[in-house]
Coordinates of C-alpha atoms and ligand atoms in Angstrom, one line a residue:
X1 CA 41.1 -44.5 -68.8
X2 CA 38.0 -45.6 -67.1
X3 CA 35.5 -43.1 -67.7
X4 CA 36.6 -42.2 -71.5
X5 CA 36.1 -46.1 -72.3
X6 CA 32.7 -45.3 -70.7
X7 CA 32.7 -42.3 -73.0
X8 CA 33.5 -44.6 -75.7
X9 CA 30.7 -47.0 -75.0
X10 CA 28.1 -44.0 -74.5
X11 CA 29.3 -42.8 -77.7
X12 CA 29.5 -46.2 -79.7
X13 CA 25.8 -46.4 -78.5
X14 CA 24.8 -42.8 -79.6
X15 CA 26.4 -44.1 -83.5
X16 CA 24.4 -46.9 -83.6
X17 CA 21.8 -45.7 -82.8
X18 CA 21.8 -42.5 -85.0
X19 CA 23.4 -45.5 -87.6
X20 CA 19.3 -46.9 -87.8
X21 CA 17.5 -43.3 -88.0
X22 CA 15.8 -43.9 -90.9
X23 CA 14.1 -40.7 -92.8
X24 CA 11.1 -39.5 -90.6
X25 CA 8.3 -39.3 -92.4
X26 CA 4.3 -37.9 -91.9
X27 CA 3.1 -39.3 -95.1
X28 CA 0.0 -37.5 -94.3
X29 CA 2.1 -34.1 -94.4
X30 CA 3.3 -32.0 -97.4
X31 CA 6.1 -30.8 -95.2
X32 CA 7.4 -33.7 -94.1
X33 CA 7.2 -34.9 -97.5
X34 CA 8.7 -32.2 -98.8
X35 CA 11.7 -32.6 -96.0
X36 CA 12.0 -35.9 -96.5
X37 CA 12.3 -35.6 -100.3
X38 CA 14.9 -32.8 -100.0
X39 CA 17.0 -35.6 -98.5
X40 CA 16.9 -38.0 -100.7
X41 CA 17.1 -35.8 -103.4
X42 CA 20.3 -34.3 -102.5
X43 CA 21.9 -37.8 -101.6
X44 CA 20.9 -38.7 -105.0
X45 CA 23.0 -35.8 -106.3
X46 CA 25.3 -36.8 -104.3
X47 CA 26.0 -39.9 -106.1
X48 CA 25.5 -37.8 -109.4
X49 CA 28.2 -35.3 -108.5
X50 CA 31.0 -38.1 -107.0
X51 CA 30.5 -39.7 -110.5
X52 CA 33.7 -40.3 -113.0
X53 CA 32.1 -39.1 -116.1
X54 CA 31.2 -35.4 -113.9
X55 CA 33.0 -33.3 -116.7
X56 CA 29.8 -34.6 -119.1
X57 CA 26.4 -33.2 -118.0
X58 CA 24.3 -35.5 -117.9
X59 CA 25.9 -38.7 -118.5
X60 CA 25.9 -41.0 -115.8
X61 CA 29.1 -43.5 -115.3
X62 CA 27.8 -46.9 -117.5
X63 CA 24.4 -45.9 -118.4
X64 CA 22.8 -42.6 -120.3
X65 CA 19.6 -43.1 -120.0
X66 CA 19.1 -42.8 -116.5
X67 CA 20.4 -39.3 -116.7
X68 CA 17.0 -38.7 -118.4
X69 CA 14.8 -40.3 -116.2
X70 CA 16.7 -39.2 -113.4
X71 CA 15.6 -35.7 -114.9
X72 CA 12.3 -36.2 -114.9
X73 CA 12.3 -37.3 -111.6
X74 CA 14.0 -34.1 -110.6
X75 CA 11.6 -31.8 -112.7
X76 CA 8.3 -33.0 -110.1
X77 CA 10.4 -32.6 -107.7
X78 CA 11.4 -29.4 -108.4
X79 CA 7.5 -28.3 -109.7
X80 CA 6.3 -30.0 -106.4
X81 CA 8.1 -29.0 -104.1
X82 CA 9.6 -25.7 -105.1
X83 CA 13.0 -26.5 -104.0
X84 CA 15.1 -24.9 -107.6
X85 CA 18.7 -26.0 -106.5
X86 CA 19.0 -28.8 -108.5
X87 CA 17.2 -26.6 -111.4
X88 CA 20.7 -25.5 -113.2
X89 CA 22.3 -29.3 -113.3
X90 CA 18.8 -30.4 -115.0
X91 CA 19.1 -27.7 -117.8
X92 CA 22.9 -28.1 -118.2
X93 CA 22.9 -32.1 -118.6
X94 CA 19.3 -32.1 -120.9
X95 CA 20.4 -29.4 -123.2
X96 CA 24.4 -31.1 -123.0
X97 CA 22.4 -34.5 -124.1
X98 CA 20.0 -33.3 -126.5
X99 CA 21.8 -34.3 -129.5
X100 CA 20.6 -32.9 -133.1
X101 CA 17.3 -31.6 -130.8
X102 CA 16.0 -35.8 -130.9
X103 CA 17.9 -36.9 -127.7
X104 CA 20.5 -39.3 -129.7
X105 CA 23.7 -37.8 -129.3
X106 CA 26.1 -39.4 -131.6
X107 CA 28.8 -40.4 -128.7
X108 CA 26.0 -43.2 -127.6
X109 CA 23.7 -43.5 -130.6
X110 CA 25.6 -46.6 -132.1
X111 CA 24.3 -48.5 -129.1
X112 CA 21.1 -47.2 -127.7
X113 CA 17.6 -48.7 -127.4
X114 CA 14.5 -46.9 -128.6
X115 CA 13.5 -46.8 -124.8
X116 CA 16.8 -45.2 -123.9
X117 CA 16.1 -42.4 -126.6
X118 CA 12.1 -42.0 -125.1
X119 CA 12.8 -41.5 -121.5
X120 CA 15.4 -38.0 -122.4
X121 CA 11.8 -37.3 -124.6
X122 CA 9.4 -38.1 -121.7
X123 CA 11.4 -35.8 -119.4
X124 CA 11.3 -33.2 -122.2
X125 CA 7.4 -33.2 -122.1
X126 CA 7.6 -32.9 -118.2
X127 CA 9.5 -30.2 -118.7
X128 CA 7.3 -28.5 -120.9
X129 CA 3.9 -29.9 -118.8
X130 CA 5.2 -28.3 -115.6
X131 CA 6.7 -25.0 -116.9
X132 CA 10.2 -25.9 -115.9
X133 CA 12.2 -23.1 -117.0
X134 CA 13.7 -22.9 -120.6
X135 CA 16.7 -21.0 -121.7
X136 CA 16.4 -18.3 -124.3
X137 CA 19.0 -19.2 -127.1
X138 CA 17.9 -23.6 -126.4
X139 CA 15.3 -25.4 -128.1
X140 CA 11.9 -25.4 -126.0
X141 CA 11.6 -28.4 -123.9
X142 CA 7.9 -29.4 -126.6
X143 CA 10.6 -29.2 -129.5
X144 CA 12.7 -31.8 -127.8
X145 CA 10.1 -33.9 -127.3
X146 CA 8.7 -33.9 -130.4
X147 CA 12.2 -34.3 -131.6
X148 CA 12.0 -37.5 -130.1
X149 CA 9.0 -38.4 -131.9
X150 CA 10.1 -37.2 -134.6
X151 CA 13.1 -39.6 -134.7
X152 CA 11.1 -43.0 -133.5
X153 CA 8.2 -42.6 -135.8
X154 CA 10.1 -43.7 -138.7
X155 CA 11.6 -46.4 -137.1
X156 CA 7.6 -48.2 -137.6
X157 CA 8.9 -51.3 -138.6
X158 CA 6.0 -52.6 -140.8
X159 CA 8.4 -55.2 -141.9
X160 CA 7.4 -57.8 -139.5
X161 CA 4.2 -58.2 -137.4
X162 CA 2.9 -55.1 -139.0
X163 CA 3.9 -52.0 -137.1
X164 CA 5.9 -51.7 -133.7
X165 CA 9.1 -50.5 -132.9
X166 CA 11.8 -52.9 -132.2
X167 CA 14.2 -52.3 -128.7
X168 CA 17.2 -51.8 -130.3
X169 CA 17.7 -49.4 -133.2
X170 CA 20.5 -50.8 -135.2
X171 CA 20.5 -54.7 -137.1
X172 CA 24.0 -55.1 -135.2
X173 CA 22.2 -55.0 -132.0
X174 CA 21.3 -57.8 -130.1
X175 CA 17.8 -56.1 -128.8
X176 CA 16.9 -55.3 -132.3
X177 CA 15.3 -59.0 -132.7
X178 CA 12.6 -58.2 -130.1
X179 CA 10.0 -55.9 -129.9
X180 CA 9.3 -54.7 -126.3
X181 CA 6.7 -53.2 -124.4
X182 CA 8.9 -50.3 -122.9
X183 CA 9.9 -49.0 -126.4
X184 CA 6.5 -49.0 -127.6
X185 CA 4.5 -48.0 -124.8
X186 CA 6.9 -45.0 -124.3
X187 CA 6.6 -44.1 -127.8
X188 CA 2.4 -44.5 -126.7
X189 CA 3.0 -42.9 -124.0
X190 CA 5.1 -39.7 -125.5
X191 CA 3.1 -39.4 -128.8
X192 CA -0.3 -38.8 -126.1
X193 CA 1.2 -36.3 -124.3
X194 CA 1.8 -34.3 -127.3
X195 CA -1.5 -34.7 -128.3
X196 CA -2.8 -33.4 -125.2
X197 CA 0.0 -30.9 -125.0
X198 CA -0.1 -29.4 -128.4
X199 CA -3.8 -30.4 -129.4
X200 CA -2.1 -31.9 -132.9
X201 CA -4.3 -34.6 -133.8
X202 CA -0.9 -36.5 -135.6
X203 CA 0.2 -37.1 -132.2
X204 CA -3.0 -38.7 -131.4
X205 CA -3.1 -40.4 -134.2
X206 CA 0.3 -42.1 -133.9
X207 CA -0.9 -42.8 -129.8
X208 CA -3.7 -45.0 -130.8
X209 CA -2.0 -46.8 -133.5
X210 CA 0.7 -47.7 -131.2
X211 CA -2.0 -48.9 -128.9
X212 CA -3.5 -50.6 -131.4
X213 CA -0.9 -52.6 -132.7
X214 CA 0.3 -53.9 -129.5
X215 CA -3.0 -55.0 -128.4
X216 CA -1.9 -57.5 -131.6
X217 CA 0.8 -58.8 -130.0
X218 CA 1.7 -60.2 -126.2
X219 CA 2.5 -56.8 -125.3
X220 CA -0.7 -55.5 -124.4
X221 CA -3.4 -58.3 -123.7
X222 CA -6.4 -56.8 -123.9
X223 CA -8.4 -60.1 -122.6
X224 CA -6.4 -60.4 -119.7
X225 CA -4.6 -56.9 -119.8
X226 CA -1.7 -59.0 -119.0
X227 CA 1.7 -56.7 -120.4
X228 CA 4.8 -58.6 -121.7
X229 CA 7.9 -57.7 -121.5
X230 CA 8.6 -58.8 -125.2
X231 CA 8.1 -60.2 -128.1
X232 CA 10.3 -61.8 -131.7
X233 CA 9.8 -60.9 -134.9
X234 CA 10.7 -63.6 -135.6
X235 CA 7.7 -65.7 -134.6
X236 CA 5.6 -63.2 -135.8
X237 CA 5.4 -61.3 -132.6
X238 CA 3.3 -64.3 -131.0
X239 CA 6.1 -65.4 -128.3
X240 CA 6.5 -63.9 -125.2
X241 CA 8.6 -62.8 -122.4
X242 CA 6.5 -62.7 -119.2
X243 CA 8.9 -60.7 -116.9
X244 CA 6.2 -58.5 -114.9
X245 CA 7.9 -54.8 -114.7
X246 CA 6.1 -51.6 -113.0
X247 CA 7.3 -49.6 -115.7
X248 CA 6.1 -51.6 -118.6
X249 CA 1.9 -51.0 -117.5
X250 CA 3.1 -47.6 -116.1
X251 CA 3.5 -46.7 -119.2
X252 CA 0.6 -48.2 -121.0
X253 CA -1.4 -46.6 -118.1
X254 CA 0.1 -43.4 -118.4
X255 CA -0.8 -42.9 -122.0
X256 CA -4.2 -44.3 -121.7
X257 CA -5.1 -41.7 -118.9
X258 CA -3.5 -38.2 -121.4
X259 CA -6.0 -40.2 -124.4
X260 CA -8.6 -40.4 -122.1
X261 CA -8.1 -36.7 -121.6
X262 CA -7.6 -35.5 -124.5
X263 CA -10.5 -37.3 -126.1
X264 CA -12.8 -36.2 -123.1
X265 CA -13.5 -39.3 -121.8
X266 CA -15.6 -39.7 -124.9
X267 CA -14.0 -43.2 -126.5
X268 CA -14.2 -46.0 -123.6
X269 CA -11.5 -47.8 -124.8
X270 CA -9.1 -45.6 -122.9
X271 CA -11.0 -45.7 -119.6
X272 CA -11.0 -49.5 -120.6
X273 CA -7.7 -49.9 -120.5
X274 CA -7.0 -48.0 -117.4
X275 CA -9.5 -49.6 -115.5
X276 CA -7.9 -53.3 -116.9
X277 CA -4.3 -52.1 -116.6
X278 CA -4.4 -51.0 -112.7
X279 CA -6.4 -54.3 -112.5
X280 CA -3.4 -56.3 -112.9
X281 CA -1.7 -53.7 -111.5
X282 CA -2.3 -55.0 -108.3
X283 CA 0.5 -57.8 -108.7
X284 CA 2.9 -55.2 -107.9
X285 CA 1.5 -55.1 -104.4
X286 CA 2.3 -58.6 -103.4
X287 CA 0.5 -60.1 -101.0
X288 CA 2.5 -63.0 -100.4
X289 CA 6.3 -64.0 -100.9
X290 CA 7.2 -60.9 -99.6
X291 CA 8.3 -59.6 -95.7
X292 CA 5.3 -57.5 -95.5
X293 CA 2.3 -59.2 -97.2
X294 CA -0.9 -57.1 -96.6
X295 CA -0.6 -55.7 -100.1
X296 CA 0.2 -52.3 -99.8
X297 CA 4.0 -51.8 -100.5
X298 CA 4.5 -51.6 -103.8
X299 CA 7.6 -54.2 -105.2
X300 CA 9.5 -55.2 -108.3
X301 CA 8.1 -58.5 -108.1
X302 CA 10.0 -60.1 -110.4
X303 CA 13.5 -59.4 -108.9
X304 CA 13.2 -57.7 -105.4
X305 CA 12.4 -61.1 -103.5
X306 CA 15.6 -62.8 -105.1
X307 CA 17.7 -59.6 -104.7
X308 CA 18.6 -59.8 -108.2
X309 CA 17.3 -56.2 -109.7
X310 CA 20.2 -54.8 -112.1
X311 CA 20.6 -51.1 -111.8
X312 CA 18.0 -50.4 -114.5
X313 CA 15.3 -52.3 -112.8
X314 CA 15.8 -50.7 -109.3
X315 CA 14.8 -47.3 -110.6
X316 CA 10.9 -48.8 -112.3
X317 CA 9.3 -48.1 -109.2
X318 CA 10.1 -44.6 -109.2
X319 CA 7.9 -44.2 -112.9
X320 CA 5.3 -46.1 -111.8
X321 CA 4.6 -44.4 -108.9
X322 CA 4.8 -41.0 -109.8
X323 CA 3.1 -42.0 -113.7
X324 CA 0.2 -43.1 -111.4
X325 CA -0.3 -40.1 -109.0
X326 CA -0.1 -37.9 -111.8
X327 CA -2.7 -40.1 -113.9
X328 CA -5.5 -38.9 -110.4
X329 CA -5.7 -35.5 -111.6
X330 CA -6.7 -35.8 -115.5
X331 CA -8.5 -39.0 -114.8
X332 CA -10.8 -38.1 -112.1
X333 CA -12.1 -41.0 -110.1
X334 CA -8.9 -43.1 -109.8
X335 CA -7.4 -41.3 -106.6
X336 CA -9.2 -43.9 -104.3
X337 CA -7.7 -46.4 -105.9
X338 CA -4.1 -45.2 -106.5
X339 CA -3.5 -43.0 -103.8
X340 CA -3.4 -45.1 -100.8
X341 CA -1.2 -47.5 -101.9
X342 CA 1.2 -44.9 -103.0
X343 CA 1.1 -43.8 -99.4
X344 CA 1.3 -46.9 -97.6
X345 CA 4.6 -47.7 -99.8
X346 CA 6.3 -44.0 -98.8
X347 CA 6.2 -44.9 -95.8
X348 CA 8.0 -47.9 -96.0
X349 CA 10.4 -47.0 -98.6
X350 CA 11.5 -44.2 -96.1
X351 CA 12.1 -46.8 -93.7
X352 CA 14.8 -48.3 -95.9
X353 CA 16.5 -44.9 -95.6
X354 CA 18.8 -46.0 -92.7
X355 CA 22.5 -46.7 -94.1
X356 CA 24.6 -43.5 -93.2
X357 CA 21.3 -42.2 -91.2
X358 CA 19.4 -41.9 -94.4
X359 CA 20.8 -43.5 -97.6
X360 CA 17.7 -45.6 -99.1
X361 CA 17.5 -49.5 -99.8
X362 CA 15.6 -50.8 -102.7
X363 CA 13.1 -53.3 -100.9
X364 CA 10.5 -51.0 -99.4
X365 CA 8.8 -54.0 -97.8
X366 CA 11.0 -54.9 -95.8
X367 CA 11.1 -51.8 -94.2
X368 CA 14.5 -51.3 -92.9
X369 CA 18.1 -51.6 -94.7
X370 CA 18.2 -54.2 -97.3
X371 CA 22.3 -53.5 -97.1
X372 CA 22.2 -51.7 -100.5
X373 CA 22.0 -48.2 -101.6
X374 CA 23.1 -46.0 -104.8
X375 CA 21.6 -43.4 -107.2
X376 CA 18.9 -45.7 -108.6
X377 CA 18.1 -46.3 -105.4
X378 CA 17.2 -42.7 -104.2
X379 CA 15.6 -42.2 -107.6
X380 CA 13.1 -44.9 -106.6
X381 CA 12.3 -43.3 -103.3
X382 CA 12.1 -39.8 -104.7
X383 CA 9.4 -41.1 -107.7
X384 CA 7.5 -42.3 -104.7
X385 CA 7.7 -39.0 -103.2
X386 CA 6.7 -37.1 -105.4
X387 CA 3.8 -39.7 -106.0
X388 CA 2.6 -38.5 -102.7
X389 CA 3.0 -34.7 -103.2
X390 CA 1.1 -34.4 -106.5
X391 CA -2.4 -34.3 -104.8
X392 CA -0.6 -31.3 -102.4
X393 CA 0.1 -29.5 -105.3
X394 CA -2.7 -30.6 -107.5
X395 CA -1.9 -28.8 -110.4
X396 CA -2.7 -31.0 -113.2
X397 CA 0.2 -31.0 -116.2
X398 CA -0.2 -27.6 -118.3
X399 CA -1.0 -28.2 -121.7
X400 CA -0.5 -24.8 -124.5
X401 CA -3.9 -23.6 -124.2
X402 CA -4.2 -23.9 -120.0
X403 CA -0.9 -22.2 -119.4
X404 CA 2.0 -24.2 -120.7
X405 CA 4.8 -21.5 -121.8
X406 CA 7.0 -24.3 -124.0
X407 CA 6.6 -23.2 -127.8
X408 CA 6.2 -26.7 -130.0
X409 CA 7.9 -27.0 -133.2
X410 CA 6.4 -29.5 -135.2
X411 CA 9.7 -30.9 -137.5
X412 CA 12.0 -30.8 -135.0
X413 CA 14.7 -33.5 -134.6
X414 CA 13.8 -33.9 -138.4
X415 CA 17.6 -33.5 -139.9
X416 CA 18.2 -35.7 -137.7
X417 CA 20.4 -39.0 -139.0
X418 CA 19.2 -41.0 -136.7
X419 CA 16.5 -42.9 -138.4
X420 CA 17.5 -46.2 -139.0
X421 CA 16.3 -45.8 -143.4
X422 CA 20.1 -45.8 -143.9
X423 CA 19.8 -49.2 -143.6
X424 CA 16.8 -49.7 -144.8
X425 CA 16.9 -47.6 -148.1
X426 CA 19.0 -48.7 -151.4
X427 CA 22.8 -48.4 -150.8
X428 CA 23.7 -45.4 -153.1
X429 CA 27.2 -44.3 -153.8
X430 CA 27.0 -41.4 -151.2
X431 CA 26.6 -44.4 -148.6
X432 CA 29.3 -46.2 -149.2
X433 CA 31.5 -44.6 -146.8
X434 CA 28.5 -44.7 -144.3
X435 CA 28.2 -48.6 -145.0
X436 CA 32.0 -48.7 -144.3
X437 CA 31.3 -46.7 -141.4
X438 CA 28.5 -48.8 -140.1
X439 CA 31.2 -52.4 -140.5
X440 CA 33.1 -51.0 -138.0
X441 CA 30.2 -49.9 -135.7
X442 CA 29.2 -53.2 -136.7
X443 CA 32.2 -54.8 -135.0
X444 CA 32.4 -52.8 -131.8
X445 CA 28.6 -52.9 -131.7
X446 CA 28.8 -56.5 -131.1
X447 CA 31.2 -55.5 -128.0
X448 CA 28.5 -53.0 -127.3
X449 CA 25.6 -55.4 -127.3
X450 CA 27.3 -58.2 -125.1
X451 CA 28.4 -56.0 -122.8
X452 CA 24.6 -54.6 -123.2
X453 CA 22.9 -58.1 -122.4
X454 CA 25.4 -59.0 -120.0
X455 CA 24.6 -55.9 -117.8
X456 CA 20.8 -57.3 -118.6
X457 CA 19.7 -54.2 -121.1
Ligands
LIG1 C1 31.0 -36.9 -126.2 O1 32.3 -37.3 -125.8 C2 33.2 -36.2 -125.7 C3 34.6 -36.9 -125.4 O2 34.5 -37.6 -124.2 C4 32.8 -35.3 -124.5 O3 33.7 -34.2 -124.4 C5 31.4 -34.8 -124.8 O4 31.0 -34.0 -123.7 C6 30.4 -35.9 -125.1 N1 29.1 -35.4 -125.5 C7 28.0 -35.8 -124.9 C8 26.8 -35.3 -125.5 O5 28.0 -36.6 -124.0
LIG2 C1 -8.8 -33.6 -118.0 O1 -7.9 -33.0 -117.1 C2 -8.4 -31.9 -116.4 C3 -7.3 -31.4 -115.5 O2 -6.4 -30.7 -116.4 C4 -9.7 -32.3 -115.6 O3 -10.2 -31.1 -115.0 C5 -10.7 -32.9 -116.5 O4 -11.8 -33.3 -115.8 C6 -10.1 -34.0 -117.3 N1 -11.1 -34.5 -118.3 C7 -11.6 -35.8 -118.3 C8 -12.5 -36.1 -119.4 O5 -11.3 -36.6 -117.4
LIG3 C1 1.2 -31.7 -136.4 O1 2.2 -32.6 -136.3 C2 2.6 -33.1 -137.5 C3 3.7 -34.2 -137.3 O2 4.8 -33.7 -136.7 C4 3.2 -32.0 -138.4 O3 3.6 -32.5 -139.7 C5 2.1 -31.0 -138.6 O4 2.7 -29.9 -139.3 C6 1.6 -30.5 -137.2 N1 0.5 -29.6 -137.4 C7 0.4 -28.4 -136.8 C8 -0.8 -27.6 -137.1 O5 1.3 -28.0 -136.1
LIG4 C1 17.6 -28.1 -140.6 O1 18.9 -27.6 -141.1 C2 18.7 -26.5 -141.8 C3 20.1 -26.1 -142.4 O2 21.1 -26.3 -141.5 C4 18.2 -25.3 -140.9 O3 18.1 -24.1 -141.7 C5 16.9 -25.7 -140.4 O4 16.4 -24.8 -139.5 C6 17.0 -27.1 -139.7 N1 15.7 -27.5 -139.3 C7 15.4 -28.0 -138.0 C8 14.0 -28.4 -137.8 O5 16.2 -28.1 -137.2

C-alpha cells in the first residue's frame, strides 16, 4: 500500500499543480498570442456548444445578443489569427439570426433593446470590414448591417429631448423610458462605419447627428467628456445615470476614430473627442481600489471590485479592448497611448486562466482565479487578445474602394416591421388585429421586462 499512497501523494501534487497552470503567455509574441487565443477561443465554444438552446444557431441559453457580440469577437479572431474552424458556426448562427435581413428576428423582437439589435449589426460590418467569407445565395454581411440601420433610424424619437433613440423599442418595455448611451452610441458607431465602408454620405450624416444630439444630453459630456449610462425622457433627458461602463466610451470612441477617417482628419471635432474620450478613459485603469494598482490592467470599475458584474457586463471589456486596438490603425498616433495598456492587461487576464488549467476569471487584476468562469468570461479575454494581435496583422478594416468584397445594398431591412411607427402612426382598421396582437405582447412583455431588469438589462 505504501508506495501507491506515495504514488497518490506524487500524483495529488502533480494535479495541483497542473490545477494553477494558467495560460502562458509572451505578450510580446504573435505566436503565443495566437496559441493562447486558440485556447480560450475553443473553451469559449465549448460553453457555446454544451448550451440547451444548441439546436438554434446562434441563440445563446438566456440572452441573444451575446450571440452577436460573441461573433464579432470570433470574426478578429478568425481575420487575426487565421485559425477558420470556428468560421462555419459564425455564418450558420448570423445568417440563422438575421431576421427580415435587420437582425430582429420575430421569436425575440417583442423584447429586445435597440443595443441588442446593434451589436448582430456591428458584427455584420466586421464581417464585411475584414472580408469574412459570405455565402452565395445570403445577404452580404454590408446589407445586414445597413439592415440594421435601416431599422433603428426610424426609431429617432424626436418626441422628447429632440432626437435619440430610446433602450427599449416597445412602450410596454420598461427600458423604453430611458435613453442610453449604448443604444445611441452603437447606432453612432454603426452608421460611421458605413460611411467609411460604403462612402454614402447618409451614413455620415446620421453619425454626426447622433453625436450631436447626445452631446445635448448626459450621455456624451463634451466639457468633461464624462459618458452616462442614461438618461429619462422624462426630465427632458437632463438626469443621469453615472454607472462608468468600458463599452459605453468604447463606443463613442470607436465611431469618432471611422469619422475621423472618413472625414480625413479634416473636422477636429472628431480628433477632439477621441483625444477627450481616452482622457477619461483612463478610469478604467484604476489605480487604486483594486489588487494591482499601478494602472495598467484594465477593469469594470463599477462592478469588478464588488464582484457584482451580471453576465452582460462581464463581456464590456472584451469591446473595449479590441474597439481600441483597432481605432491605432485608422487613427495614427494613438498606438502609444492604447497599446501598452492593452498589453499590460493580456497579460494579466491570462493569468486568470487557471480553473481546469485554463478556464479564464473575469478580474484580470487580480491576476490569478477569481473562482469564476463561463462564456462571457472567455469572450472578455479573447477581445483582449485580439487587442494585442491587431498591430501583428496590421491590416486596417477594408472599406469597398481598398478591397472590401461585401456588396452594400442601400434599402435593406426596409420591409422590415420592426419599426416601432405601428405604434406611433393612427390606428387604421388593418391594425386592429395588430393592436390586439400588441395587448397580449403587452401582457407577457411586462413578464419579459421584469424578468429583463431583474437580470439587470
Ligand atoms: C424561433 O423559435 C423556433 C421554435 O423554438 C426555432 O425552431 C427557431 O430556430 C427560432 N428562430 C430563431 C431565429 O432563433
Ligand atoms: C485612415 O486609415 C488609413 C488606414 O486604412 C490610414 O492609412 C490613414 O492615415 C487614415 N487617415 C487619417 C486621416 O487618419
Ligand atoms: C445612401 O444611403 C441612403 C440611406 O440608406 C440611401 O437612401 C441612398 O440610396 C444611398 N445612396 C447610394 C448612392 O447608395
Ligand atoms: C421587399 O419585398 C419585396 C416583395 O416581397 C421584394 O421584391 C423586395 O426585393 C424586398 N426588398 C428588400 C429590400 O428586401
Amino acid at each position: 500500500m505504501i508506495p501507491s499512497q506515495w504514488l497518490a501523494t506524487l500524483l495529488g501534487g502533480f494535479i495541483a499543480v497542473q490545477a494553477a497552470v494558467a495560460i502562458d503567455l509572451t505578450v510580446t509574441d504573435q505566436s503565443s498570442l495566437k496559441s493562447a487565443a486558440k485556447q480560450v477561443a475553443t473553451d469559449m465554444m465549448n460553453y457555446y456548444d454544451n448550451r440547451d438552446s444548441k439546436n438554434i444557431p446562434g441563440k445563446l441559453d438566456g440572452t441573444w445578443w451575446e450571440g452577436g457580440s460573441m461573433f464579432m469577437i470570433l470574426i478578429q479572431y478568425w481575420f487575426l489569427t487565421g485559425d477558420s474552424q470556428f468560421n462555419s458556426v459564425i455564418q450558420e448562427g448570423m445568417y440563422w439570426q438575421k431576421g427580415e435581413d435587420d437582425f430582429f428576428p420575430s421569436n425575440y423582437s417583442q423584447y429586445l433593446g435597440n443595443d441588442d439589435q446593434v451589436f448582430w449589426g456591428l458584427a455584420a460590418i466586421t464581417a464585411a470590414e475584414l472580408n469574412f467569407p459570405e455565402e452565395s445565395n445570403q445577404p452580404s454581411w454590408v446589407s445586414l448591417a445597413q439592415g440594421v440601420f435601416n431599422t433603428q433610424v426610424p426609431r429617432w424619437d424626436t418626441s422628447t429631448c429632440h432626437g435619440g433613440l430610446r433602450w427599449q423599442i416597445w412602450p410596454y418595455q420598461a427600458g423604453y423610458q430611458t435613453k442610453n448611451a449604448i443604444s445611441n452610441g452603437g447606432l453612432f458607431q454603426l452608421a460611421a462605419r458605413l460611411a467609411l465602408y460604403t462612402h454614402n454620405q447618409t451614413y455620415a450624416q446620421w453619425a454626426e447627428r447622433i453625436w450631436d444630439w447626445s452631446a445635448t444630453t448626459p450621455l456624451l459630456k463634451e466639457k468633461n467628456w464624462n459618458i452616462a449610462d442614461s438618461t429619462s425622457p422624462e426630465s427632458g433627458c437632463t438626469d443621469h445615470g453615472d454607472w462608468q461602463w468600458t463599452y459605453n466610451y468604447a463606443t463613442y470612441i470607436s465611431g469618432a476614430a471611422y469619422m475621423h477617417n472618413y472625414t480625413d482628419g479634416k473636422e477636429s471635432k472628431w480628433k477632439e473627442g477621441i483625444e477627450g474620450l481616452l482622457g477619461t478613459s483612463e478610469q478604467f485603469y484604476p489605480t487604486k481600489g483594486f489588487g494591482s494598482d499601478d494602472g495598467s490592467i484594465l477593469a469594470e470599475i463599477t462592478c469588478e471590485a464588488i464582484e457584482k458584474c451580471d453576465r452582460n457586463q462581464i463581456t464590456f471589456k472584451a469591446y473595449f479592448s479590441s474597439w481600441l486596438a483597432w481605432l491605432t490603425l485608422i487613427v495614427p498616433g494613438t498606438s502609444d497611448q492604447i497599446l501598452p495598456k492593452l498589453a499590460t492587461s493580456a497579460t494579466a487576464a491570462t493569468k486568470t486562466c487557471v480553473k481546469d488549467g485554463h478556464l479564464c476569471g473575469i478580474q484580470w487584476y487580480k491576476q490569478a482565479s477569481d473562482g469564476t468562469d463561463g462564456l462571457e468570461q472567455q469572450m472578455a479575454v479573447l477581445g483582449v487578445l485580439n487587442a494585442n494581435l491587431v498591430p501583428f496583422k496590421n491590416q486596417a478594416p477594408y472599406t469597398s474602394d481598398t478591397g472590401g468584397t461585401s456588396k452594400g445594398n442601400p434599402s435593406a431591412g426596409t420591409n422590415s416591421t420592426a419599426t416601432n411607427t405601428l405604434i406611433t402612426k393612427p390606428i387604421t382598421t388593418g391594425d386592429r388585429a395588430g393592436a390586439g396582437i400588441l395587448t397580449v405582447i403587452f401582457v407577457t412583455g411586462w413578464v419579459v421586462a421584469i424578468t429583463w431588469m431583474i437580470r439587470g438589462g
